[in-house]
Tab-separated table of C-alpha atoms and ligand atoms in Angstrom:
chain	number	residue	atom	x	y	z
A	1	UNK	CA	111.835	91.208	184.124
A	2	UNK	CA	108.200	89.819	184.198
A	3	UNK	CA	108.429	87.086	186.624
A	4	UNK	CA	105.006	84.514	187.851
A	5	UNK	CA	104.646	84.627	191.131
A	6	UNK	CA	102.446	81.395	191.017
A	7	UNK	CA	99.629	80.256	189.512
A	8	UNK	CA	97.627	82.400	187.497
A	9	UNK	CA	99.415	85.826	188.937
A	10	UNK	CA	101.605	87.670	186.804
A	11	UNK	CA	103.701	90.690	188.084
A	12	UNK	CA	103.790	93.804	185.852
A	13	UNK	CA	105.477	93.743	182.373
A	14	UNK	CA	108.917	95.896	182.537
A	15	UNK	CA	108.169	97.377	179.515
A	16	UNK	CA	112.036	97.577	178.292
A	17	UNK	CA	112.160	93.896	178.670
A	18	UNK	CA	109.335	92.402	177.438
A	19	UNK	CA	109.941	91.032	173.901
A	20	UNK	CA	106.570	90.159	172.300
A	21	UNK	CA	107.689	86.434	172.322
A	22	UNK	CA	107.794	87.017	176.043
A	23	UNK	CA	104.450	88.318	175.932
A	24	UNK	CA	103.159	85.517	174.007
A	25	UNK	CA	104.799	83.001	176.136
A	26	UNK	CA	103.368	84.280	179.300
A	27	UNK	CA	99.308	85.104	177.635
A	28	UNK	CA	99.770	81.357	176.654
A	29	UNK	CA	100.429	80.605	180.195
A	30	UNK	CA	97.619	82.874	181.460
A	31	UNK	CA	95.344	81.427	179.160
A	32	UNK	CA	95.279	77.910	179.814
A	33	UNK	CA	93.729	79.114	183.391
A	34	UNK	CA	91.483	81.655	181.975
A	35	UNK	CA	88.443	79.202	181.354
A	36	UNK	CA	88.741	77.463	184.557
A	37	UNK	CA	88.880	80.879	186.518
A	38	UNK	CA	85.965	82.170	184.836
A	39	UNK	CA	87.839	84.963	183.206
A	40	UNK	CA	86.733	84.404	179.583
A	41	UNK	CA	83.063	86.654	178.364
A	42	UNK	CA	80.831	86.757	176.126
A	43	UNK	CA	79.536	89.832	174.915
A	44	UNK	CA	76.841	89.562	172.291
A	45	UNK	CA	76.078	92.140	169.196
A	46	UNK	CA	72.443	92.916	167.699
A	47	UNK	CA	72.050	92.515	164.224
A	48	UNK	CA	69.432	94.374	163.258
A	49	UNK	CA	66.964	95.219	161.038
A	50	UNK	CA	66.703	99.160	160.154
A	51	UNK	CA	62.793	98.949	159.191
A	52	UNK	CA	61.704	97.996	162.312
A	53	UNK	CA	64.438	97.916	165.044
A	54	UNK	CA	64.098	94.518	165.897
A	55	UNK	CA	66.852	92.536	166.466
A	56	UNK	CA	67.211	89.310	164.132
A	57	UNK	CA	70.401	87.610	165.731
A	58	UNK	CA	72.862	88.118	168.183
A	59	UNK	CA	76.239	87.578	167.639
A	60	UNK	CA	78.535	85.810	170.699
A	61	UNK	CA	82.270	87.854	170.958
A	62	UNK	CA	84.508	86.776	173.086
A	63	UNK	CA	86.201	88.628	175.861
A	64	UNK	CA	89.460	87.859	178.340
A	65	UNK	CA	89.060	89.670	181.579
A	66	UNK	CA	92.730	88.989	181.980
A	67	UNK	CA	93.568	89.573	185.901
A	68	UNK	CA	96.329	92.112	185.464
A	69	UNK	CA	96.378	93.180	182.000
A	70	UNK	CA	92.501	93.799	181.357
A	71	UNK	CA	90.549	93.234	178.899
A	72	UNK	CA	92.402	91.155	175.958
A	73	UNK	CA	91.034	91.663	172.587
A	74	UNK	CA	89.661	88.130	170.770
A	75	UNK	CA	92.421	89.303	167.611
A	76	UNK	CA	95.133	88.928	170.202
A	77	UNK	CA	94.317	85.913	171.871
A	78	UNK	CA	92.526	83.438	169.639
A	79	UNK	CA	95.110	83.066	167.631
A	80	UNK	CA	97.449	82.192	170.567
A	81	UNK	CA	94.406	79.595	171.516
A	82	UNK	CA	94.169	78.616	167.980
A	83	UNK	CA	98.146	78.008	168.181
A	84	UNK	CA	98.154	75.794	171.465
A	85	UNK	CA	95.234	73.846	170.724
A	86	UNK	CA	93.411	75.338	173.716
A	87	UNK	CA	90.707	76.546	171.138
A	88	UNK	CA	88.553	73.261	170.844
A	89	UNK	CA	88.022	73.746	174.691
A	90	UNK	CA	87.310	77.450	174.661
A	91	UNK	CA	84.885	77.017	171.547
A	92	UNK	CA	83.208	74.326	173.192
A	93	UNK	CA	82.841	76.465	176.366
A	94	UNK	CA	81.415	79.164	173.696
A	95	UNK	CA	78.956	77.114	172.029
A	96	UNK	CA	77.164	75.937	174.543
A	97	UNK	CA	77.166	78.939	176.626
A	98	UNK	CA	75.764	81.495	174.165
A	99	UNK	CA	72.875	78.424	172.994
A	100	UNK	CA	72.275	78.799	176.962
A	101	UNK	CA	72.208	82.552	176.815
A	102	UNK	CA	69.721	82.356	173.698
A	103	UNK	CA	67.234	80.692	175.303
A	104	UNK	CA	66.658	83.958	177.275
A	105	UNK	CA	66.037	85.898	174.715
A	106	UNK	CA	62.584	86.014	172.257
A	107	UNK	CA	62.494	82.926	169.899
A	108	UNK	CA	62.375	84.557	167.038
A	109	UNK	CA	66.057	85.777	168.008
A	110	UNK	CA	68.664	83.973	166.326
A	111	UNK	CA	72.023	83.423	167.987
A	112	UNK	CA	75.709	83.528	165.875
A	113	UNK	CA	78.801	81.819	167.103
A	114	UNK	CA	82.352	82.031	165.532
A	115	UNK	CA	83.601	78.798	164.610
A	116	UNK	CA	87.673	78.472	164.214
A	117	UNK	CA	89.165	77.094	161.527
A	118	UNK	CA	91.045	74.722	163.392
A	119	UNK	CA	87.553	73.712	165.507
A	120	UNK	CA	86.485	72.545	162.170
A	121	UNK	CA	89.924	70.533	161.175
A	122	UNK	CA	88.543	68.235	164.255
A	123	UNK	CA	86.415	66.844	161.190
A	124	UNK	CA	83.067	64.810	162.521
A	125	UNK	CA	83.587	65.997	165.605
A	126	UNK	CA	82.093	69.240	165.277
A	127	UNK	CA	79.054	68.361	164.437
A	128	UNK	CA	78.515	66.595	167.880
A	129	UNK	CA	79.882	69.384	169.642
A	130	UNK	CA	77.314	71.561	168.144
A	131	UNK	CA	74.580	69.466	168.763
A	132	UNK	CA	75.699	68.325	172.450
A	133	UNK	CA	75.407	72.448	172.919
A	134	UNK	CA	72.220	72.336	171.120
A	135	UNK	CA	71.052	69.382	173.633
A	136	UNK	CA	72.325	70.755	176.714
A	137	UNK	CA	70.643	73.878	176.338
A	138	UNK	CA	67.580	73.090	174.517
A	139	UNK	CA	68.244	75.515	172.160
A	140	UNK	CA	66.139	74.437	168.284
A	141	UNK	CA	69.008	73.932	165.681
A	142	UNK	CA	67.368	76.962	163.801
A	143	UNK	CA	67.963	79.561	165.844
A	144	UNK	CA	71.755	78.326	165.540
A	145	UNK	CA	74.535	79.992	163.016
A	146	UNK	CA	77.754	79.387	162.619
A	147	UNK	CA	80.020	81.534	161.510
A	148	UNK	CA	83.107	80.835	159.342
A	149	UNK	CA	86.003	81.980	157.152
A	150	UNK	CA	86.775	81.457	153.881
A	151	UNK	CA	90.314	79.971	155.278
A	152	UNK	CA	87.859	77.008	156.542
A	153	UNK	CA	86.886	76.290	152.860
A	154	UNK	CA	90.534	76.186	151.323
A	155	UNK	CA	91.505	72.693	151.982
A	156	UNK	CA	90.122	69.568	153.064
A	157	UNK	CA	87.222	70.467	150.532
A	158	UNK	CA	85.041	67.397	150.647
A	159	UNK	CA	85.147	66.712	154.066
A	160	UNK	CA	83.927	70.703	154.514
A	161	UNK	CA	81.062	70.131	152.165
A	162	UNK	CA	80.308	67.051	154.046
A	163	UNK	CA	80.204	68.694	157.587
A	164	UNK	CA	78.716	71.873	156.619
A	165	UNK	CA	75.720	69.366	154.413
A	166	UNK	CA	75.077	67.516	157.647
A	167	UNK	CA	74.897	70.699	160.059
A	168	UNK	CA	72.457	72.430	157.540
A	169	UNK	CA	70.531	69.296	157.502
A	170	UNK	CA	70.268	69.324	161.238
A	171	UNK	CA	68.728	72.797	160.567
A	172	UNK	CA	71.420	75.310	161.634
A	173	UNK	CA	72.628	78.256	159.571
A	174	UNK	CA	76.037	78.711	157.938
A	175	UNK	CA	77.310	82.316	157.965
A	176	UNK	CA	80.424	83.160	155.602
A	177	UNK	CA	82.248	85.582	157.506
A	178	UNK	CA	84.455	88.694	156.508
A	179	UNK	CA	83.056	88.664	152.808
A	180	UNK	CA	85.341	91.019	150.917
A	181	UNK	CA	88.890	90.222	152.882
A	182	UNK	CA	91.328	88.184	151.808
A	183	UNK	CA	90.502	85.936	148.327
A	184	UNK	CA	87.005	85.324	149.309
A	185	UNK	CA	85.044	84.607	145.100
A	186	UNK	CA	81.503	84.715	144.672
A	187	UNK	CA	82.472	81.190	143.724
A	188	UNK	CA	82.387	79.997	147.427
A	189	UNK	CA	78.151	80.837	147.587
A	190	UNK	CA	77.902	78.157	144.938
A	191	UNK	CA	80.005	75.205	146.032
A	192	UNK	CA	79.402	75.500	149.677
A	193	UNK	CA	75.333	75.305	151.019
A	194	UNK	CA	75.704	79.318	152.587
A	195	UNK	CA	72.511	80.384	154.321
A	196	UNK	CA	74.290	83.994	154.658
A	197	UNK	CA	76.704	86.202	154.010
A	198	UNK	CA	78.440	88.608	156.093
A	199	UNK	CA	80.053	91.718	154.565
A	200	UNK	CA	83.390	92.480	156.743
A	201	UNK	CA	83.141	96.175	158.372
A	202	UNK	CA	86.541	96.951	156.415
A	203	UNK	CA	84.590	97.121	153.069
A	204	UNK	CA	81.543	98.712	154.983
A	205	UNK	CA	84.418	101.490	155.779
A	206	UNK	CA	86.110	101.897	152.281
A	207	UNK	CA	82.489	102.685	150.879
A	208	UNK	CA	82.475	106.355	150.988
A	209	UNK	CA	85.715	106.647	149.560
A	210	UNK	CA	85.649	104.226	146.997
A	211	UNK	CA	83.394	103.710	144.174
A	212	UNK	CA	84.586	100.519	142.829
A	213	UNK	CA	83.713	99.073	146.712
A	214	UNK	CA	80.704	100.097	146.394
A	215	UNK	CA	80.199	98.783	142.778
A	216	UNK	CA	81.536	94.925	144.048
A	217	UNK	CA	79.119	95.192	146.718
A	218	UNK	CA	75.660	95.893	144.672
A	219	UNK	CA	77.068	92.863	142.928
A	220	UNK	CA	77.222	90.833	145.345
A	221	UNK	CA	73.541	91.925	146.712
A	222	UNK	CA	72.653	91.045	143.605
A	223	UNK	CA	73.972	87.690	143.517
A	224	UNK	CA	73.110	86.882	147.114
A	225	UNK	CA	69.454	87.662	146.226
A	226	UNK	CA	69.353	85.790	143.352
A	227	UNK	CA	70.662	82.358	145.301
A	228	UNK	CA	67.802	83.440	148.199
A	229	UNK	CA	71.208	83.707	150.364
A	230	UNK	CA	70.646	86.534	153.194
A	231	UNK	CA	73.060	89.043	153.305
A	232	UNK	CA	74.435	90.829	156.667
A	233	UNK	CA	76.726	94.078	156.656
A	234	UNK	CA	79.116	94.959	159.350
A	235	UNK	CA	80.697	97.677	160.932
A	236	UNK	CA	77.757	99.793	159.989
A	237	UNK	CA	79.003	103.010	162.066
A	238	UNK	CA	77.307	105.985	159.904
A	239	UNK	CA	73.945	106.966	158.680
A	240	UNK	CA	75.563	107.436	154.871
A	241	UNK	CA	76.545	103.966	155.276
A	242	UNK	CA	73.213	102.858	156.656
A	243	UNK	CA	71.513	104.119	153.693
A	244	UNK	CA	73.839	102.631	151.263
A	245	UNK	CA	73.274	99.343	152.609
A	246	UNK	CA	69.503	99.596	152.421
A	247	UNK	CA	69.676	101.015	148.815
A	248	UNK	CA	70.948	97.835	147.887
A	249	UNK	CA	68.232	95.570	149.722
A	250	UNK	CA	70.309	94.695	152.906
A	251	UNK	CA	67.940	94.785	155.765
A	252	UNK	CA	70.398	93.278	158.313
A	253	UNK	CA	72.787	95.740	160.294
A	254	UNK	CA	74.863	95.206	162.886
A	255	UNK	CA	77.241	98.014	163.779
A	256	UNK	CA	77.833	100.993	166.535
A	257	UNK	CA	75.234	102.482	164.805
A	258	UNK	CA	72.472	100.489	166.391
A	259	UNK	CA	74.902	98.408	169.458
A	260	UNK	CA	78.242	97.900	170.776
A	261	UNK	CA	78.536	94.250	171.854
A	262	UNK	CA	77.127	93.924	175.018
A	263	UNK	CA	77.081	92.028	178.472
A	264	UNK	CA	74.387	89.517	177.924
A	265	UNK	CA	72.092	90.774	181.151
A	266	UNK	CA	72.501	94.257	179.323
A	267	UNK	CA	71.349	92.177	175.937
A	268	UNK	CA	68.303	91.218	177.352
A	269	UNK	CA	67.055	94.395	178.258
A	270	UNK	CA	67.849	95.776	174.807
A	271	UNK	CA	66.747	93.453	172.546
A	272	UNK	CA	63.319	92.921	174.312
A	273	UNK	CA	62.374	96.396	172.138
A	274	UNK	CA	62.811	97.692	169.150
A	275	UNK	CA	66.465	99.652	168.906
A	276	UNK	CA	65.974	102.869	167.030
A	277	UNK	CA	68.743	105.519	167.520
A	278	UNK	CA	67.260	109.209	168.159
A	279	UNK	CA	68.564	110.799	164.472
A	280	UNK	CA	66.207	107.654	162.549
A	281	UNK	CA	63.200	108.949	164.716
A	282	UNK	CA	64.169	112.506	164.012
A	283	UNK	CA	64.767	111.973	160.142
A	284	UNK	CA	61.065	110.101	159.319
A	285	UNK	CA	59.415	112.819	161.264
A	286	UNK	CA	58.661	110.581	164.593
A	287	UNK	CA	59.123	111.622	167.662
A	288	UNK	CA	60.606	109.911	171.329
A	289	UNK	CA	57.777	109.477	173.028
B	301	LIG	P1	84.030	88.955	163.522
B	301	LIG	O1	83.414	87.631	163.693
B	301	LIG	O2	84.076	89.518	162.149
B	301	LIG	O3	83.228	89.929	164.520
B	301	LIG	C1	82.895	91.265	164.248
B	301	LIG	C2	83.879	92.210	164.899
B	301	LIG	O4	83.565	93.537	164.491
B	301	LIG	C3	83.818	92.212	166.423
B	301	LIG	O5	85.135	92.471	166.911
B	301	LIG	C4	82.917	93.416	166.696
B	301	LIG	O6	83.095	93.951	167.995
B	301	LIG	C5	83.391	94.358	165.635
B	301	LIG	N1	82.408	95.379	165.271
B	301	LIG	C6	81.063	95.244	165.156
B	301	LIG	N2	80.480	96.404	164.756
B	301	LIG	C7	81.478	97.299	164.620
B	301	LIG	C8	81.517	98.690	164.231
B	301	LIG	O7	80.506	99.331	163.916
B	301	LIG	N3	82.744	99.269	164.199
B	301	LIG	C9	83.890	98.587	164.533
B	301	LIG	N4	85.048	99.252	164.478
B	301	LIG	N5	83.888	97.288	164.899
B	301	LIG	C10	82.699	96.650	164.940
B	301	LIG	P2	85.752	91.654	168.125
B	301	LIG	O8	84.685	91.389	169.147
B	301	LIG	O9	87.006	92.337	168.557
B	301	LIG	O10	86.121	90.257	167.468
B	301	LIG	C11	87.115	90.177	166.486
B	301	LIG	C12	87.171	88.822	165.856
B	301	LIG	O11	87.567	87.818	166.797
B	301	LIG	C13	85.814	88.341	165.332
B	301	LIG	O12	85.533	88.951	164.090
B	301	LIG	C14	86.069	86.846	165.234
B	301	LIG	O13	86.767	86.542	164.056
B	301	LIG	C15	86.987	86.608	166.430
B	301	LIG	N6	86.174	86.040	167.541
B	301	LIG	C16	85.389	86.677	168.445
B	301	LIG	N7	84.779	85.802	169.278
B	301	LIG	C17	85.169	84.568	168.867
B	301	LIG	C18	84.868	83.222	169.304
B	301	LIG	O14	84.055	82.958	170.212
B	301	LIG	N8	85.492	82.190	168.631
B	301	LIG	C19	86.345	82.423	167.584
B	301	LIG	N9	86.916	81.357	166.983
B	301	LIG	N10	86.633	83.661	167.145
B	301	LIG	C20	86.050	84.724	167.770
B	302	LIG	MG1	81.731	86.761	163.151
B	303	LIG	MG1	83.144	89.522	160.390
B	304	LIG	MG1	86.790	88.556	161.687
């Protein structure tokens, strides 16, 4: 039986025992601790672009060093965050830490933040929570985006127009996350003021195999260039895929292929150059020098 033993210690899991409600009920526990003892991350992702190898943006992922389990993937416990209302604190905590982290790097680097749905159901409030972070850390709206999922756009409509209006007027970028998931239309780039569009690694993967994935996406490159509304693919892992994705125009990767999220002190180091894998230097011709 998985017992506490006090605050913030949990003994092992008996594996025969542990129901995943139990699980649940004890991360939820665990979590509302986590902040406070410093055992939430961020680990930041290049997006970059394949011409040159600089890096455009960084995107903040959360981590939970959790102290007996290890490292928690954000799938697992967001949503439990999400579901105890803990998230408004922990995306607070995020915003302003990664706008602090940004101001580190080159200004020309852009940094991304996940936004939860239910962050944005606070209505108004959002927007001064984003720009207390931008305050705090001096961070210029425009290096800011904010990503979101379609499930943000489904109800409440006007009061989502109205907040994503005023944070675009304050001059920070709106990222539609996870394009091609779930019902996501082509629709959604015309009602709501997008700056960019992220393709979700999922269709990135189903490429190769299917040629009606790749059809929807040269449509929507086409569409997103037309409405001057950038266009970012994930889960880039494979040169075949690379070179699709440029085909169509997309000069914004972020994948294995170029970087695994990283700690930020590691970030630094490797954004402050160009990131060019060995088999691009070996395919033009180039050579490491
Ligand atoms: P997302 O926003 O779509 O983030 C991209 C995910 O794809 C990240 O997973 C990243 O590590 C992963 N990824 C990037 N390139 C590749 C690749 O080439 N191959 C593969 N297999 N995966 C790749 P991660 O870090 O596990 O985050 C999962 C999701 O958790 C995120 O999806 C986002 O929805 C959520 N999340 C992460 N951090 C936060 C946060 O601070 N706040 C909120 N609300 N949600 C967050
Ligand atoms: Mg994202
Ligand atoms: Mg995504
Ligand atoms: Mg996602």
């Amino acid at each position: 039986e998985a017992k506490r033993l006090g605050r913030g210690q949990v003994v092992a899991y008996s594996p025969a025992l542990s129901s995943e409600y139990e699980k649940r009920v004890m991360l939820e526990k665990d979590l509302q601790a986590a902040l406070d003892n410093d055992e939430l991350e961020l680990r930041y992702q290049p997006i970059v672009d394949p011409r040159s190898g600089r890096t455009i943006c960084c995107e903040a992922l959360l981590r939970w060093q959790h102290p007996t389990l290890g490292e928690i993937p954000p799938s697992v416990f967001v949503p439990i965050a999400e579901g105890t209302g803990m998230i408004s604190r922990i995306g607070s905590w995020v915003l302003v830490s990664a706008c602090a982290e940004a101001m580190h790097w080159s200004p020309d680097i852009k940094v991304a933040v996940n936004l939860s749905p239910l962050q944005f159901k606070q209505g108004h409030d959002i927007v001064d929570i984003v720009t207390d972070a931008l305050l705090r850390s001096g961070l210029a709206a425009r290096r800011l985006e904010l990503e979101i999922t379609e499930t943000v756009l489904i109800d409440d409509t006007e009061q989502t127009l109205a907040i994503l209006e005023e944070l675009r007027e304050i001059g920070i970028g709106i990222s539609l996350d996870d394009f091609g998931t779930g019902f996501a239309s082509l629709a959604y780039l015309n009602d709501f003021p997008f700056s960019k569009v992220k393709i979700d690694r999922k269709f990135t993967q189903n490429l190769e195999q299917s040629t009606r994935t790749a059809a929807i996406l040269k449509g929507i490159a086409q569409t997103t260039k037309d409405l001057q509304i950038e266009l970012v693919a994930e889960g880039v892992e494979k040169t075949v895929q690379l070179d699709y994705m440029r085909s169509l125009g997309i000069n914004a990767i972020q994948g294995y292929l170029f970087s695994r999220p990283l700690r930020a002190t590691r970030l630094r180091r490797v954004i402050a150059k160009p990131i060019i894998p060995s088999w691009s230097l070996e395919r033009s011709g180039r050579t490491v020098t």
